[in-house]
XYZ file of C-alpha atoms in Angstrom:
682
model
C 39.185 21.040 32.939
C 38.192 23.714 35.475
C 37.932 26.237 32.623
C 35.618 23.830 30.732
C 33.416 23.265 33.802
C 33.103 27.004 34.414
C 31.866 27.510 30.842
C 28.870 25.201 31.474
C 25.526 26.268 32.904
C 24.506 24.740 36.290
C 22.403 21.956 34.706
C 25.120 21.004 32.211
C 27.694 20.955 34.992
C 25.460 18.776 37.187
C 25.177 16.278 34.310
C 28.939 16.294 33.744
C 29.840 15.765 37.412
C 27.386 12.898 37.997
C 29.766 9.941 37.716
C 28.150 6.743 39.000
C 24.735 5.201 38.469
C 22.186 5.683 35.685
C 21.623 9.254 34.528
C 19.141 10.663 32.024
C 20.183 13.969 30.471
C 16.993 15.365 28.973
C 18.508 17.725 26.406
C 16.108 20.176 24.795
C 16.638 21.471 21.250
C 19.669 23.778 21.014
C 20.609 23.212 24.667
C 24.288 22.324 24.178
C 23.892 18.554 24.224
C 27.141 17.751 22.393
C 29.094 20.088 24.672
C 27.646 18.318 27.710
C 28.388 14.791 26.435
C 31.959 15.554 25.374
C 32.650 17.510 28.568
C 31.412 14.593 30.657
C 33.668 12.163 28.802
C 36.654 14.478 29.345
C 35.696 14.880 33.016
C 35.571 11.091 33.576
C 39.022 10.618 32.049
C 40.901 13.769 33.142
C 39.328 14.540 36.529
C 37.984 11.236 37.880
C 40.796 9.127 36.433
C 38.695 6.546 34.583
C 40.916 4.739 32.024
C 39.762 5.657 28.480
C 39.458 1.922 27.646
C 36.741 1.588 30.315
C 34.504 4.119 28.565
C 32.163 3.516 25.635
C 30.230 6.313 23.910
C 27.699 5.342 21.237
C 25.730 7.465 18.802
C 23.717 6.915 15.615
C 25.547 8.565 12.741
C 29.162 8.673 11.639
C 28.867 12.458 11.347
C 27.797 12.812 15.006
C 30.481 10.354 16.146
C 33.189 12.269 14.226
C 32.130 15.639 15.661
C 31.958 14.292 19.225
C 35.296 12.497 18.875
C 37.054 15.645 17.650
C 35.571 17.801 20.401
C 36.268 15.264 23.142
C 39.878 14.724 22.058
C 40.335 18.509 22.052
C 39.386 18.548 25.751
C 41.121 15.391 27.009
C 44.712 16.073 28.051
C 45.802 13.081 30.151
C 44.827 10.090 27.996
C 47.632 8.253 26.226
C 45.112 6.621 23.860
C 41.618 7.711 22.734
C 38.356 6.376 24.213
C 36.004 4.306 22.037
C 33.443 6.718 20.582
C 31.528 5.358 17.579
C 28.120 4.364 16.203
C 26.168 1.386 17.544
C 26.874 -0.504 14.332
C 30.619 0.230 14.344
C 30.759 -1.151 17.894
C 28.949 -4.283 16.663
C 31.425 -4.658 13.797
C 34.444 -4.425 16.141
C 32.840 -6.862 18.598
C 32.050 -9.439 15.888
C 35.592 -9.293 14.487
C 36.798 -10.581 17.866
C 34.002 -12.989 18.793
C 31.960 -14.193 15.772
C 33.970 -17.453 15.792
C 31.882 -18.435 18.842
C 28.917 -18.726 16.450
C 30.926 -21.027 14.181
C 31.609 -18.228 11.677
C 34.852 -16.763 10.370
C 35.967 -13.278 11.341
C 36.934 -12.310 7.781
C 33.247 -11.750 6.978
C 32.132 -9.011 4.564
C 29.483 -6.458 5.551
C 26.933 -5.929 2.759
C 25.054 -2.667 2.206
C 21.340 -2.171 1.527
C 21.773 -2.414 -2.261
C 23.612 -5.752 -1.914
C 20.834 -6.950 0.372
C 18.150 -6.051 -2.168
C 20.046 -7.779 -4.983
C 20.265 -11.001 -2.944
C 16.577 -10.794 -2.024
C 15.580 -10.162 -5.644
C 17.611 -13.169 -6.752
C 15.683 -15.337 -4.273
C 12.268 -13.880 -5.158
C 11.414 -11.335 -7.846
C 7.625 -11.506 -7.453
C 7.039 -9.701 -4.148
C 8.258 -6.075 -3.793
C 11.965 -6.221 -2.915
C 11.747 -3.174 -0.615
C 8.955 -4.827 1.394
C 10.913 -8.087 1.830
C 14.106 -6.226 2.825
C 12.159 -4.121 5.348
C 10.467 -7.156 6.900
C 13.773 -9.042 7.201
C 15.206 -6.000 8.977
C 12.207 -5.910 11.316
C 12.596 -9.617 12.099
C 16.276 -9.209 12.926
C 15.696 -6.183 15.132
C 13.036 -8.192 16.971
C 15.529 -11.093 17.318
C 13.090 -13.306 15.427
C 14.337 -16.424 13.633
C 12.913 -17.406 10.211
C 10.984 -20.236 11.947
C 9.427 -17.786 14.433
C 8.623 -15.336 11.629
C 6.861 -18.122 9.706
C 4.911 -19.246 12.786
C 3.580 -15.745 13.502
C 2.756 -14.833 9.873
C -0.997 -14.461 9.335
C -1.145 -13.857 5.576
C 0.219 -15.996 2.706
C 2.522 -13.157 1.548
C 4.144 -12.966 4.970
C 4.511 -16.741 5.117
C 6.352 -16.398 1.810
C 8.528 -13.552 3.180
C 9.485 -15.723 6.170
C 10.624 -18.459 3.751
C 12.623 -15.879 1.759
C 14.172 -14.717 5.053
C 15.279 -18.309 5.704
C 16.902 -18.595 2.250
C 18.475 -15.164 2.622
C 20.042 -16.098 5.976
C 21.372 -19.357 4.552
C 22.929 -17.427 1.655
C 24.631 -14.973 4.048
C 26.079 -17.728 6.230
C 27.266 -19.815 3.279
C 29.013 -16.800 1.743
C 30.363 -15.431 5.057
C 28.377 -12.197 4.775
C 26.664 -10.080 7.426
C 24.163 -7.316 6.783
C 23.733 -4.063 8.678
C 21.160 -5.503 11.099
C 23.413 -8.498 11.877
C 25.997 -6.158 13.369
C 23.687 -5.647 16.354
C 21.555 -8.811 16.331
C 24.581 -11.146 16.212
C 26.349 -9.071 18.879
C 23.331 -9.449 21.158
C 23.067 -13.179 20.352
C 26.702 -13.663 21.395
C 26.215 -11.783 24.680
C 22.972 -13.633 25.393
C 24.260 -17.137 24.645
C 27.673 -16.625 26.296
C 27.089 -15.150 29.790
C 30.812 -15.249 30.571
C 31.530 -13.102 27.494
C 28.724 -10.698 28.484
C 30.190 -10.357 31.983
C 33.707 -9.846 30.622
C 32.487 -7.176 28.155
C 30.473 -5.404 30.856
C 33.559 -5.291 33.101
C 35.566 -3.881 30.221
C 33.176 -0.954 29.551
C 32.311 0.375 33.004
C 31.135 3.836 31.911
C 28.741 3.940 28.970
C 27.161 6.987 27.316
C 24.447 6.900 24.632
C 23.552 9.873 22.419
C 20.050 10.403 20.896
C 18.573 7.826 23.265
C 15.021 8.611 22.094
C 15.945 6.949 18.772
C 16.926 3.560 20.249
C 14.880 0.447 19.481
C 14.112 -2.700 21.463
C 17.266 -4.516 20.319
C 19.522 -1.608 21.298
C 17.920 -1.458 24.759
C 18.490 -5.178 25.299
C 22.072 -4.839 24.098
C 22.655 -2.032 26.638
C 21.179 -4.156 29.420
C 23.771 -6.833 28.621
C 26.599 -4.273 28.550
C 25.491 -2.920 31.940
C 24.992 -6.294 33.656
C 27.899 -5.784 36.131
C 27.305 -2.072 36.800
C 24.708 0.648 36.402
C 26.939 3.392 35.035
C 24.842 4.280 32.015
C 24.391 7.907 30.954
C 21.828 8.477 28.197
C 21.248 11.775 26.445
C 18.161 12.555 24.414
C 14.923 14.455 24.020
C 11.556 12.711 24.170
C 10.073 15.766 22.398
C 12.273 15.062 19.356
C 11.435 11.357 18.978
C 10.334 11.278 15.309
C 11.474 7.869 14.068
C 8.720 5.577 15.376
C 8.060 4.498 11.761
C 11.484 2.887 11.557
C 11.405 1.092 14.898
C 12.526 3.704 17.446
C 10.848 3.162 20.834
C 9.941 6.377 22.668
C 9.192 4.214 25.735
C 12.962 3.645 26.095
C 13.443 7.266 27.167
C 10.067 7.666 28.893
C 10.550 4.540 31.012
C 14.333 4.667 31.412
C 13.913 4.557 35.205
C 12.065 1.233 34.939
C 14.841 -0.349 32.864
C 17.644 1.100 34.998
C 16.389 1.838 38.562
C 17.819 4.673 40.620
C 18.015 7.175 37.757
C 18.998 10.783 38.259
C 17.405 13.095 35.671
C 18.972 16.392 34.585
C 17.001 18.703 32.282
C 18.897 20.968 29.889
C 16.333 23.689 29.161
C 18.501 26.711 28.292
C 18.285 27.100 24.521
C 21.217 28.803 22.765
C 19.680 28.744 19.277
C 16.299 30.432 18.999
C 14.601 33.671 20.059
C 11.921 33.914 22.776
C 9.155 34.242 20.181
C 10.155 31.018 18.396
C 10.485 29.055 21.636
C 7.143 30.353 22.884
C 5.256 28.698 20.004
C 7.396 25.516 20.185
C 6.788 25.152 23.941
C 3.049 25.822 23.550
C 2.733 23.186 20.806
C 4.599 20.364 22.539
C 2.776 20.986 25.812
C -0.235 19.257 24.228
C 1.611 15.916 24.177
C 0.901 13.667 27.147
C 3.656 11.071 26.656
C 6.595 13.225 27.720
C 8.769 13.968 30.726
C 7.992 17.669 30.421
C 10.370 20.612 30.081
C 10.229 24.235 28.934
C 12.898 25.726 26.706
C 14.293 29.058 27.907
C 15.755 31.484 25.342
C 19.238 32.758 26.183
C 19.288 34.920 23.012
C 16.443 37.142 24.195
C 13.672 38.616 22.078
C 13.389 38.755 18.292
C 10.758 38.946 15.549
C 7.273 37.497 15.933
C 6.519 34.150 14.273
C 4.786 34.825 10.939
C 1.720 32.943 9.673
C 1.504 32.871 5.872
C -1.897 32.156 4.293
C -2.304 31.378 0.564
C -5.076 30.248 -1.751
C -3.117 27.283 -3.167
C 0.388 25.789 -3.369
C 1.382 27.925 -6.376
C 0.599 31.159 -4.542
C 2.380 29.751 -1.477
C 5.519 29.042 -3.551
C 5.406 32.563 -5.106
C 5.090 34.261 -1.715
C 7.882 32.221 -0.130
C 10.163 32.768 -3.155
C 9.531 36.539 -2.924
C 10.364 36.579 0.801
C 13.526 34.534 0.239
C 14.597 36.876 -2.570
C 14.075 39.835 -0.238
C 16.228 38.185 2.471
C 19.054 37.444 0.014
C 18.881 40.998 -1.416
C 19.228 42.375 2.124
C 22.545 40.553 2.465
C 21.452 37.309 4.159
C 23.509 34.317 3.020
C 21.351 31.836 1.062
C 22.800 28.948 3.121
C 21.145 30.468 6.223
C 17.673 29.955 4.685
C 15.660 26.724 4.546
C 12.164 25.517 3.684
C 10.799 22.388 5.393
C 7.813 20.152 4.664
C 6.279 17.035 6.221
C 5.973 14.927 3.062
C 8.230 14.998 0.011
C 5.358 15.410 -2.463
C 5.054 19.042 -1.342
C 8.455 19.824 -2.828
C 7.041 19.846 -6.381
C 5.304 23.252 -6.313
C 8.068 24.689 -4.142
C 10.806 23.571 -6.570
C 8.919 25.082 -9.494
C 8.277 28.364 -7.646
C 11.941 28.731 -6.677
C 13.067 27.895 -10.219
C 10.734 30.521 -11.702
C 12.099 33.111 -9.264
C 15.690 32.206 -10.185
C 16.551 31.038 -6.666
C 19.113 28.231 -6.474
C 18.245 25.464 -4.033
C 19.717 22.241 -2.718
C 17.314 19.434 -1.917
C 18.684 17.610 1.131
C 18.128 13.900 1.739
C 15.946 13.260 -1.274
C 15.484 13.522 -5.039
C 13.969 16.394 -6.959
C 10.305 15.692 -7.665
C 10.761 14.865 -11.359
C 13.796 12.667 -10.601
C 11.838 10.288 -8.348
C 11.443 6.788 -9.791
C 7.647 6.699 -9.581
C 7.368 10.066 -11.365
C 9.802 8.985 -14.085
C 7.646 5.871 -14.598
C 4.524 8.011 -15.029
C 6.246 10.345 -17.477
C 7.428 7.330 -19.486
C 3.838 6.012 -19.682
C 2.748 9.394 -21.054
C 5.644 9.462 -23.532
C 4.788 5.988 -24.847
C 1.132 6.945 -25.266
C 2.141 10.012 -27.301
C 4.853 8.103 -29.176
C 4.552 4.311 -29.077
C 7.871 4.004 -30.919
C 9.845 5.418 -27.961
C 11.878 2.289 -27.086
C 13.701 3.979 -24.195
C 10.470 4.821 -22.342
C 8.784 1.532 -23.252
C 11.663 -0.490 -21.751
C 11.256 1.370 -18.450
C 7.541 0.610 -18.084
C 7.088 -2.709 -19.877
C 7.315 -4.597 -16.572
C 5.823 -1.925 -14.257
C 3.749 -3.082 -12.561
C 5.251 -6.570 -12.758
C 3.925 -8.611 -15.681
C 6.261 -11.584 -15.338
C 8.532 -10.252 -18.068
C 12.151 -11.006 -17.280
C 15.254 -9.215 -18.534
C 15.887 -11.976 -21.103
C 12.451 -11.441 -22.701
C 12.924 -7.659 -22.891
C 16.472 -8.044 -24.293
C 15.202 -10.408 -27.042
C 12.559 -7.876 -28.082
C 15.052 -5.028 -28.128
C 17.543 -7.034 -30.190
C 14.848 -7.968 -32.731
C 13.725 -4.323 -32.804
C 17.263 -3.256 -33.777
C 17.606 -6.058 -36.382
C 14.248 -5.284 -38.037
C 14.560 -1.490 -37.745
C 11.137 -1.347 -36.105
C 10.121 -0.201 -32.628
C 9.508 -2.739 -29.852
C 5.868 -1.645 -29.644
C 5.409 -2.110 -33.385
C 6.751 -5.676 -33.171
C 4.431 -6.559 -30.273
C 1.433 -4.840 -31.855
C 1.738 -6.153 -35.431
C 3.257 -9.628 -35.092
C 0.904 -12.584 -35.082
C 0.686 -14.254 -31.683
C 2.224 -17.458 -33.073
C 5.226 -15.529 -34.452
C 5.658 -13.673 -31.159
C 5.578 -16.983 -29.277
C 8.651 -18.076 -31.237
C 10.590 -15.234 -29.613
C 9.110 -15.228 -26.114
C 7.149 -17.725 -24.005
C 3.477 -18.206 -24.846
C 2.355 -16.642 -21.547
C 4.622 -13.636 -22.109
C 3.368 -13.225 -25.669
C -0.226 -12.970 -24.421
C 0.844 -10.472 -21.718
C 2.635 -8.291 -24.275
C -0.352 -8.329 -26.645
C -2.644 -7.238 -23.790
C -0.201 -4.465 -22.833
C -0.101 -3.137 -26.406
C -3.899 -3.206 -26.600
C -4.228 -1.181 -23.382
C -1.746 1.405 -24.670
C -3.677 1.715 -27.949
C -6.955 2.351 -26.091
C -5.245 4.972 -23.915
C -3.866 6.609 -27.036
C -7.389 6.972 -28.436
C -8.711 8.334 -25.142
C -5.919 10.922 -24.875
C -7.005 12.350 -28.220
C -10.714 12.381 -27.362
C -11.053 13.253 -23.661
C -7.690 14.374 -22.276
C -9.021 15.127 -18.777
C -10.205 11.515 -18.300
C -6.894 10.113 -19.483
C -5.138 10.070 -16.104
C -8.037 8.192 -14.435
C -8.004 5.628 -17.240
C -4.215 5.228 -16.908
C -4.507 4.415 -13.191
C -7.563 2.208 -13.731
C -5.834 0.086 -16.397
C -2.352 -0.191 -14.919
C -2.897 0.465 -11.164
C 0.451 2.201 -10.809
C -0.246 3.174 -7.186
C -0.509 -0.529 -6.301
C 3.196 -1.054 -7.172
C 4.115 0.562 -3.861
C 1.357 -0.699 -1.566
C 2.856 -2.565 1.382
C 6.344 -1.131 0.865
C 8.107 0.801 3.669
C 7.878 4.128 1.797
C 4.386 3.519 0.379
C 2.867 6.730 1.769
C 5.553 8.960 0.229
C 5.545 7.177 -3.145
C 1.750 7.156 -3.474
C 1.606 10.812 -2.349
C 4.041 11.686 -5.142
C 1.894 9.810 -7.698
C -1.228 11.588 -6.420
C 0.580 14.929 -6.672
C 1.421 14.172 -10.300
C -2.164 13.109 -11.089
C -3.446 16.319 -9.496
C -0.921 18.374 -11.468
C -2.156 16.771 -14.719
C -5.834 17.438 -13.921
C -5.101 21.056 -12.972
C -3.174 21.634 -16.229
C -6.083 20.326 -18.323
C -8.636 22.420 -16.376
C -6.549 25.525 -17.052
C -5.833 24.501 -20.678
C -8.966 22.581 -21.838
C -7.744 22.219 -25.437
C -4.245 21.066 -24.459
C -2.865 17.754 -25.699
C -0.734 15.201 -23.878
C 2.264 16.435 -25.885
C 1.773 19.977 -24.601
C 1.611 18.739 -21.004
C 4.865 16.797 -21.497
C 6.537 19.856 -23.045
C 5.447 21.934 -20.052
C 6.948 19.334 -17.702
C 10.240 19.408 -19.572
C 10.447 23.183 -19.131
C 9.707 22.883 -15.419
C 11.952 19.940 -14.614
C 14.982 21.234 -16.540
C 15.840 23.996 -14.061
C 18.421 26.441 -15.450
C 21.641 26.631 -13.498
C 21.457 29.649 -11.202
C 24.632 31.372 -10.107
C 25.422 31.905 -6.437
C 24.741 30.144 -3.172
C 21.763 27.865 -2.625
C 19.029 27.822 -0.038
C 18.060 24.421 1.406
C 14.772 22.577 1.027
C 14.104 19.292 2.810
C 11.696 17.177 4.845
C 11.436 17.793 8.590
C 13.026 14.376 9.179
C 16.063 15.410 7.119
C 16.329 18.680 9.087
C 16.784 16.958 12.462
C 20.033 18.199 14.013
C 20.318 21.223 11.680
C 19.645 24.923 12.287
C 18.966 27.946 10.060
C 18.694 31.678 10.710
C 15.540 32.002 8.587
C 13.136 29.100 8.337
C 9.903 28.482 6.424
C 7.685 25.455 7.083
C 5.006 24.773 4.464
C 1.982 22.490 4.368
C 0.537 23.169 7.832
C -2.874 21.731 6.988
C -4.857 18.866 8.469
C -3.799 15.784 6.507
C -0.285 17.055 5.764
C 1.031 18.335 9.108
C -0.341 16.593 11.002
C -0.805 13.498 8.853
C -4.124 11.901 9.699
C -4.847 8.186 9.405
C -2.504 5.821 7.559
C -1.110 4.650 10.893
C -0.051 8.157 11.925
C 0.479 9.031 15.597
C -0.709 12.540 16.523
C 1.902 12.845 19.275
C 4.714 12.001 16.856
C 3.218 14.476 14.353
C 3.303 17.122 17.076
C 6.928 16.249 17.820
C 7.661 16.746 14.098
C 6.116 20.208 14.307
C 8.237 20.927 17.385
C 11.412 19.756 15.613
C 10.559 21.992 12.629
C 9.938 25.086 14.784
C 13.119 24.634 16.824
C 15.377 24.561 13.723
C 14.844 28.343 13.413
C 17.298 30.797 14.982
C 15.980 34.266 14.064
C 12.767 34.111 12.019
C 10.117 31.432 11.594
C 7.364 31.510 8.962
C 4.577 28.902 9.074
C 2.584 28.519 5.867
C -0.803 26.989 5.061
C -3.028 26.989 1.967
C -6.770 26.784 1.432
C -6.440 24.028 -1.179
C -3.870 21.680 -2.672
C -3.801 18.220 -4.245
C -4.886 15.644 -1.700
C -4.962 12.024 -2.858
C -4.795 13.200 -6.465
C -7.667 15.723 -6.347
C -7.692 19.433 -5.628
C -9.217 19.588 -2.170
C -10.277 22.330 0.231
C -8.108 21.942 3.322
C -8.443 22.894 6.949
C -5.717 24.882 8.655
C -3.526 22.699 10.904
C -4.608 22.373 14.531
C -0.990 23.159 15.380
C -1.623 26.888 14.783
C -4.184 26.868 17.595
C -2.090 24.670 19.856
C 0.963 26.892 19.375
C -1.085 29.976 20.292
C -0.889 31.445 16.779
C -4.621 31.376 15.967
C -7.956 31.445 17.693
C -9.967 28.320 16.963
C -13.686 27.757 17.293
C -12.897 24.567 19.185
C -11.361 24.798 22.635
C -7.911 23.234 22.573
C -7.432 20.994 25.571
C -4.247 21.627 27.517
C -2.082 18.738 28.583
C -3.138 16.998 31.752
C -0.831 17.589 34.699
C -0.260 13.824 34.786
C 1.864 11.787 32.403
C 2.982 8.195 31.973
C 5.437 7.202 34.700
C 4.180 9.691 37.343
C 3.786 8.495 40.933
C 0.357 9.373 42.355
C -1.705 8.760 45.491
C -5.398 7.807 45.735
C -7.180 8.245 49.063
C -8.400 4.619 49.043
C -5.953 2.661 46.860
C -2.814 4.445 48.089
C 0.290 5.105 45.960
C 0.554 3.940 42.337
C 2.262 4.652 39.025
C 0.508 6.107 35.948
C 0.861 3.679 33.018
C -1.476 5.434 30.589
C -3.405 8.684 30.017
C -6.512 9.101 27.853
C -9.306 11.638 27.308
C -12.647 11.123 29.042
C -15.047 13.939 28.117
C -13.616 17.103 29.700
C -11.537 15.034 32.111
C -8.498 12.808 31.753
C -8.604 9.113 32.575
C -5.487 7.673 34.175
C -4.567 3.984 34.017
C -2.743 3.408 37.309
C -0.789 0.414 38.570
C -1.451 0.105 42.318
C 1.120 -2.503 43.389
C 0.235 -4.935 40.599
C -3.477 -4.088 40.408
C -4.329 -1.858 37.424
C -7.291 0.550 37.705
C -8.724 3.357 35.568
C -9.244 6.486 37.707
C -10.253 10.049 36.753
C -7.332 12.471 37.175
C -9.249 14.693 39.606
C -9.369 11.854 42.165
C -5.600 11.495 42.618
C -2.711 13.721 43.615
C 0.856 13.675 42.304
C 3.548 12.423 44.700
């Protein structure tokens, strides 16, 4: 153990040797977080003598739990049995196996996955988007909201309906002895909340608790931890407020920013020595994140020393951008760099389209992490099928895919009947719909469905005529008639899906501008050539979203799409501080070289648009802007301050007021807004 302690830097060692009370380890990117957590667990067991069964270490992914378990067990010498180190949800599963009977349920329950959940939801209601219903049910459960409470708070008819579906869904789960992923935590909390004796017993059992990636915890996880710590305050949380990028899925950055309010008497240790990146890379990352106000504040220090300057790549459009990046990657690989040490990141998945095509043209093999290739995405396949049916109405395969997209009330039975008749008659499904008299069609399908199918065929015929007359206008007419973007409105991944559709629309318009005489067939042939990438021998580089890159590192990193509207996203419920944290996460994935790319124009909401360079270049000190970039105020949420009249208080909010900063301060229960220049930090 002494050898392990001596290998740590002073801050890591201080975190490891702090045994009792709440502790916040603020672990910057590449600062040896896993080493610190596993060393602390080994220290508690081998040096302090804490029984392994009294420790509980929770993280978010099975991969992280496996790595930490292996490293911790490699350090621990005196334990006769391993400590419990697992994900939050695995802990919930183990807990429910022992105690779910207290809720009147059997412990031989089956845990269903997200696909099972969607199938059950769809069986209950096929009208509303299944993804939206599943997401809302998850939100309700993580807010500990019953179906009755969800119904009472619903403002719109759709959400009233979702609350009713939630009620039926819950009944189905209970009757069939099923639990979903969210139940693993919500039912665990319910048991601890409704059985104080069990909560006390469990808290006594786990006297030393450690939580990894604390910035990603939500409200339910915080409340669960408060129950587990009810008999002690020995909670060690590890995380980085500057890498909190999951607000969209319920993570609460306030959990890490206000940890001292939830667990008084906190000791904070900052891990600022970075073992990953060069000074030049950390300089731009530190400069960027300094502009965020909601943060504890830390500065990463490079232990690797100096390296190459961060490169800014400017291109006219996304095709030139892809060519330049492909050329640079080819040069790196030719020089002997392993392809697996190279990655390209982007903020939204729609940007992968031009990148994929550019890499394919250059013969560079790539692996797309955490997502589908552009032309494999469901919404893009739907669009391509619409185009195929317009060019060939007898294409049964494509017609079947789109006949009920968007929903037209056509069930599987109706579609199966049409397909069967199509095979019997030796005629295409479209031909049957288009040529049969309405009365004859009504003998096969319901009257309402017959009318819907006739209307659908008529719309396709008019599009067919338009595609032969004015090809450029075709894509606008397609969206106007079928409103394909509306399929995804209100769903959890609406922004990504609609961005992909817009990218496709823009691609179509650009092709027609460049090839004015081209037909729809020629466009489809071009797509086939682009989407059928030839197999390329050798290793692959990686391309992925910034979210998918969290926790990874690469020697040579490119980040594309640094324009206003892409990184950062603007509007659509975006949070500029979370966007800045995404930029910071992207920059700090790089070990040796970092290239940041922007273009003058790309498709934005389906149209080629002139774009403004991202503000992040200015904020990171990589460009001179005409506007003065305001530096972060010296004050942040949670700071203790003193006012000459009102005395001491705590900052609860920071906002801009002209050239000054306005602080919302709680003076012993009385909240006042005071300009920053009128107070001093305690």
